[in-house]
Amino acid sequence: MTERSQHSPSRRTVLTTGAAVATAAVGGTALAACGGEQSGPTSSGGGEQQPTAGGQPGQNLTALSDVPVGGATAVTTPDGQDAIVSRPSANEVAAFSAICTHRGCKVDPQGAQLHCPCHGSVFDAFTGEVRQGPADQPLPEIGVRIDNGQVVTA
C-alpha cells in the first residue's frame, strides 16, 4: 500500500464532494424550473407596492370596450409583459400578470376564469385567486383604472 500525501484527498472525500456538487446542481435547476417568469414587483396584499405595467401610471392597456363585461381579455403591457384585463361589471376593471404562478406558463382567459394550459391551474379572472391547483399562489395584480374609455395603469 502506498502512503498518501497530506494534500491528496481521500477517495471518500472525492466521492462525498462530487455527490454534494451534483445534488446542488440538480437542486438549483429544479428550483429555476419551478420559479416561473416573474418580472417587476409583485403584490401579496401585505403593504407591498402595487405593480404597474412599466411602473408608469396612465399607460394604456386596452380599450374598455374590448373587455367583455363578466369576462377578461389578454393584453401586452407597454413594457412587453403578458397581462390579463378583466371586467367584473360595466364600470369596474382589474388586471393581473398572465404568467401562471406554478410554472410560468401563460394563462388563457375563458369567461370569468383564467386557465393554465400547461398543468391545469385555474384562476379567478376578477381577483387573480387560485380556484384549482397545482398553483398555490394568486396571480400578481397590476393596478389599473378606467380613463376616457381606456383601461390604463393606475
Tab-separated table of C-alpha atoms in Angstrom:
chain	number	residue	atom	x	y	z
A	1	MET	CA	0.000	0.000	0.000
A	2	THR	CA	1.259	3.460	-0.806
A	3	GLU	CA	1.262	6.302	1.637
A	4	ARG	CA	-0.929	9.321	0.764
A	5	SER	CA	0.454	12.809	0.826
A	6	GLN	CA	-1.134	15.241	3.257
A	7	HIS	CA	-2.567	17.270	0.368
A	8	SER	CA	-4.219	14.462	-1.615
A	9	PRO	CA	-7.900	13.973	-0.831
A	10	SER	CA	-9.122	10.541	0.162
A	11	ARG	CA	-11.440	8.590	-2.126
A	12	ARG	CA	-14.260	9.189	0.378
A	13	THR	CA	-13.673	12.962	0.282
A	14	VAL	CA	-13.715	12.986	-3.527
A	15	LEU	CA	-16.943	10.949	-3.693
A	16	THR	CA	-18.681	12.979	-0.979
A	17	THR	CA	-17.708	16.285	-2.575
A	18	GLY	CA	-18.795	15.086	-6.023
A	19	ALA	CA	-22.175	13.965	-4.690
A	20	ALA	CA	-22.700	17.319	-2.949
A	21	VAL	CA	-21.861	19.262	-6.106
A	22	ALA	CA	-24.183	17.093	-8.218
A	23	THR	CA	-27.023	17.489	-5.717
A	24	ALA	CA	-26.590	21.271	-5.634
A	25	ALA	CA	-26.574	21.467	-9.436
A	26	VAL	CA	-29.736	19.367	-9.781
A	27	GLY	CA	-31.482	21.241	-6.964
A	28	GLY	CA	-30.645	24.616	-8.486
A	29	THR	CA	-32.002	23.515	-11.854
A	30	ALA	CA	-35.208	22.218	-10.265
A	31	LEU	CA	-35.729	25.472	-8.385
A	32	ALA	CA	-35.178	27.513	-11.519
A	33	ALA	CA	-37.706	25.380	-13.414
A	34	CYS	CA	-40.364	25.880	-10.734
A	35	GLY	CA	-39.763	29.592	-10.323
A	36	GLY	CA	-41.773	30.833	-13.268
A	37	GLU	CA	-41.019	34.057	-15.048
A	38	GLN	CA	-41.832	36.999	-12.905
A	39	SER	CA	-40.644	40.429	-13.791
A	40	GLY	CA	-41.315	43.552	-11.847
A	41	PRO	CA	-42.663	43.805	-8.337
A	42	THR	CA	-45.479	41.563	-7.152
A	43	SER	CA	-48.136	42.119	-4.554
A	44	SER	CA	-49.205	39.762	-1.819
A	45	GLY	CA	-51.619	42.242	-0.309
A	46	GLY	CA	-49.322	42.836	2.647
A	47	GLY	CA	-48.493	46.509	2.248
A	48	GLU	CA	-46.094	45.961	-0.639
A	49	GLN	CA	-46.018	48.239	-3.645
A	50	GLN	CA	-48.805	47.624	-6.181
A	51	PRO	CA	-47.221	46.711	-9.504
A	52	THR	CA	-47.982	48.731	-12.581
A	53	ALA	CA	-47.053	47.889	-16.122
A	54	GLY	CA	-43.787	49.654	-16.798
A	55	GLY	CA	-44.007	51.493	-13.481
A	56	GLN	CA	-45.685	54.454	-15.188
A	57	PRO	CA	-49.249	55.431	-14.226
A	58	GLY	CA	-51.606	56.249	-17.069
A	59	GLN	CA	-50.193	53.872	-19.678
A	60	ASN	CA	-52.868	52.465	-21.978
A	61	LEU	CA	-53.513	48.707	-21.833
A	62	THR	CA	-56.685	48.356	-23.928
A	63	ALA	CA	-59.990	49.991	-24.795
A	64	LEU	CA	-62.677	49.320	-22.188
A	65	SER	CA	-64.985	48.168	-24.999
A	66	ASP	CA	-62.503	45.369	-25.857
A	67	VAL	CA	-63.008	43.741	-22.449
A	68	PRO	CA	-66.352	41.890	-22.150
A	69	VAL	CA	-68.448	42.554	-19.049
A	70	GLY	CA	-68.165	39.408	-16.915
A	71	GLY	CA	-65.043	38.285	-18.766
A	72	ALA	CA	-61.410	39.014	-19.476
A	73	THR	CA	-59.002	39.604	-22.327
A	74	ALA	CA	-55.280	39.072	-22.785
A	75	VAL	CA	-53.124	42.166	-23.357
A	76	THR	CA	-49.480	43.090	-23.565
A	77	THR	CA	-48.313	45.906	-21.311
A	78	PRO	CA	-46.318	48.820	-22.759
A	79	ASP	CA	-43.156	47.229	-21.318
A	80	GLY	CA	-43.899	43.900	-23.060
A	81	GLN	CA	-45.330	41.823	-20.194
A	82	ASP	CA	-48.248	39.432	-20.747
A	83	ALA	CA	-51.270	40.534	-18.716
A	84	ILE	CA	-54.993	39.926	-18.309
A	85	VAL	CA	-57.584	42.692	-18.008
A	86	SER	CA	-60.944	41.618	-16.584
A	87	ARG	CA	-64.241	43.436	-16.225
A	88	PRO	CA	-66.436	42.224	-13.348
A	89	SER	CA	-69.048	44.928	-14.105
A	90	ALA	CA	-69.622	47.689	-16.637
A	91	ASN	CA	-67.627	50.267	-14.659
A	92	GLU	CA	-65.076	48.082	-12.882
A	93	VAL	CA	-61.800	46.591	-14.153
A	94	ALA	CA	-58.955	44.526	-12.731
A	95	ALA	CA	-55.652	43.362	-14.168
A	96	PHE	CA	-53.172	40.623	-13.371
A	97	SER	CA	-49.989	39.103	-14.708
A	98	ALA	CA	-50.852	36.428	-17.282
A	99	ILE	CA	-47.972	34.252	-16.078
A	100	CYS	CA	-49.084	31.235	-14.019
A	101	THR	CA	-47.538	31.173	-10.559
A	102	HIS	CA	-46.962	27.414	-10.786
A	103	ARG	CA	-44.527	27.034	-13.683
A	104	GLY	CA	-44.597	30.288	-15.622
A	105	CYS	CA	-46.929	29.356	-18.484
A	106	LYS	CA	-49.236	31.972	-19.998
A	107	VAL	CA	-52.861	31.673	-18.822
A	108	ASP	CA	-55.825	31.895	-21.199
A	109	PRO	CA	-58.952	33.917	-20.372
A	110	GLN	CA	-62.143	31.835	-20.561
A	111	GLY	CA	-65.094	33.855	-19.297
A	112	ALA	CA	-64.688	34.548	-15.582
A	113	GLN	CA	-61.750	32.141	-15.292
A	114	LEU	CA	-58.129	32.062	-16.390
A	115	HIS	CA	-56.871	28.611	-17.398
A	116	CYS	CA	-53.251	27.474	-17.487
A	117	PRO	CA	-52.791	25.107	-20.435
A	118	CYS	CA	-49.604	23.541	-19.003
A	119	HIS	CA	-50.758	21.906	-15.773
A	120	GLY	CA	-54.444	22.773	-15.387
A	121	SER	CA	-54.393	25.558	-12.805
A	122	VAL	CA	-57.467	27.791	-12.831
A	123	PHE	CA	-57.586	31.368	-11.526
A	124	ASP	CA	-60.475	33.760	-10.854
A	125	ALA	CA	-60.350	36.426	-13.596
A	126	PHE	CA	-61.628	39.145	-11.250
A	127	THR	CA	-59.434	38.525	-8.192
A	128	GLY	CA	-56.471	36.516	-9.502
A	129	GLU	CA	-57.068	33.927	-6.756
A	130	VAL	CA	-56.350	30.247	-7.377
A	131	ARG	CA	-59.544	28.235	-7.957
A	132	GLN	CA	-57.826	24.945	-8.874
A	133	GLY	CA	-54.188	23.860	-8.434
A	134	PRO	CA	-51.469	22.865	-8.783
A	135	ALA	CA	-50.725	26.613	-8.487
A	136	ASP	CA	-50.961	27.734	-4.866
A	137	GLN	CA	-50.265	31.477	-5.253
A	138	PRO	CA	-52.577	34.082	-6.828
A	139	LEU	CA	-51.625	35.947	-9.977
A	140	PRO	CA	-49.800	39.215	-9.212
A	141	GLU	CA	-52.139	42.202	-9.501
A	142	ILE	CA	-51.499	45.138	-11.802
A	143	GLY	CA	-53.103	48.394	-10.695
A	144	VAL	CA	-55.498	49.746	-13.341
A	145	ARG	CA	-58.279	52.286	-13.750
A	146	ILE	CA	-60.699	53.481	-16.413
A	147	ASP	CA	-59.800	56.778	-18.108
A	148	ASN	CA	-61.889	58.145	-21.003
A	149	GLY	CA	-62.980	54.696	-22.202
A	150	GLN	CA	-59.473	53.221	-21.879
A	151	VAL	CA	-58.049	50.824	-19.300
A	152	VAL	CA	-54.816	52.403	-18.081
A	153	THR	CA	-52.265	51.632	-15.385
A	154	ALA	CA	-53.022	53.222	-12.010
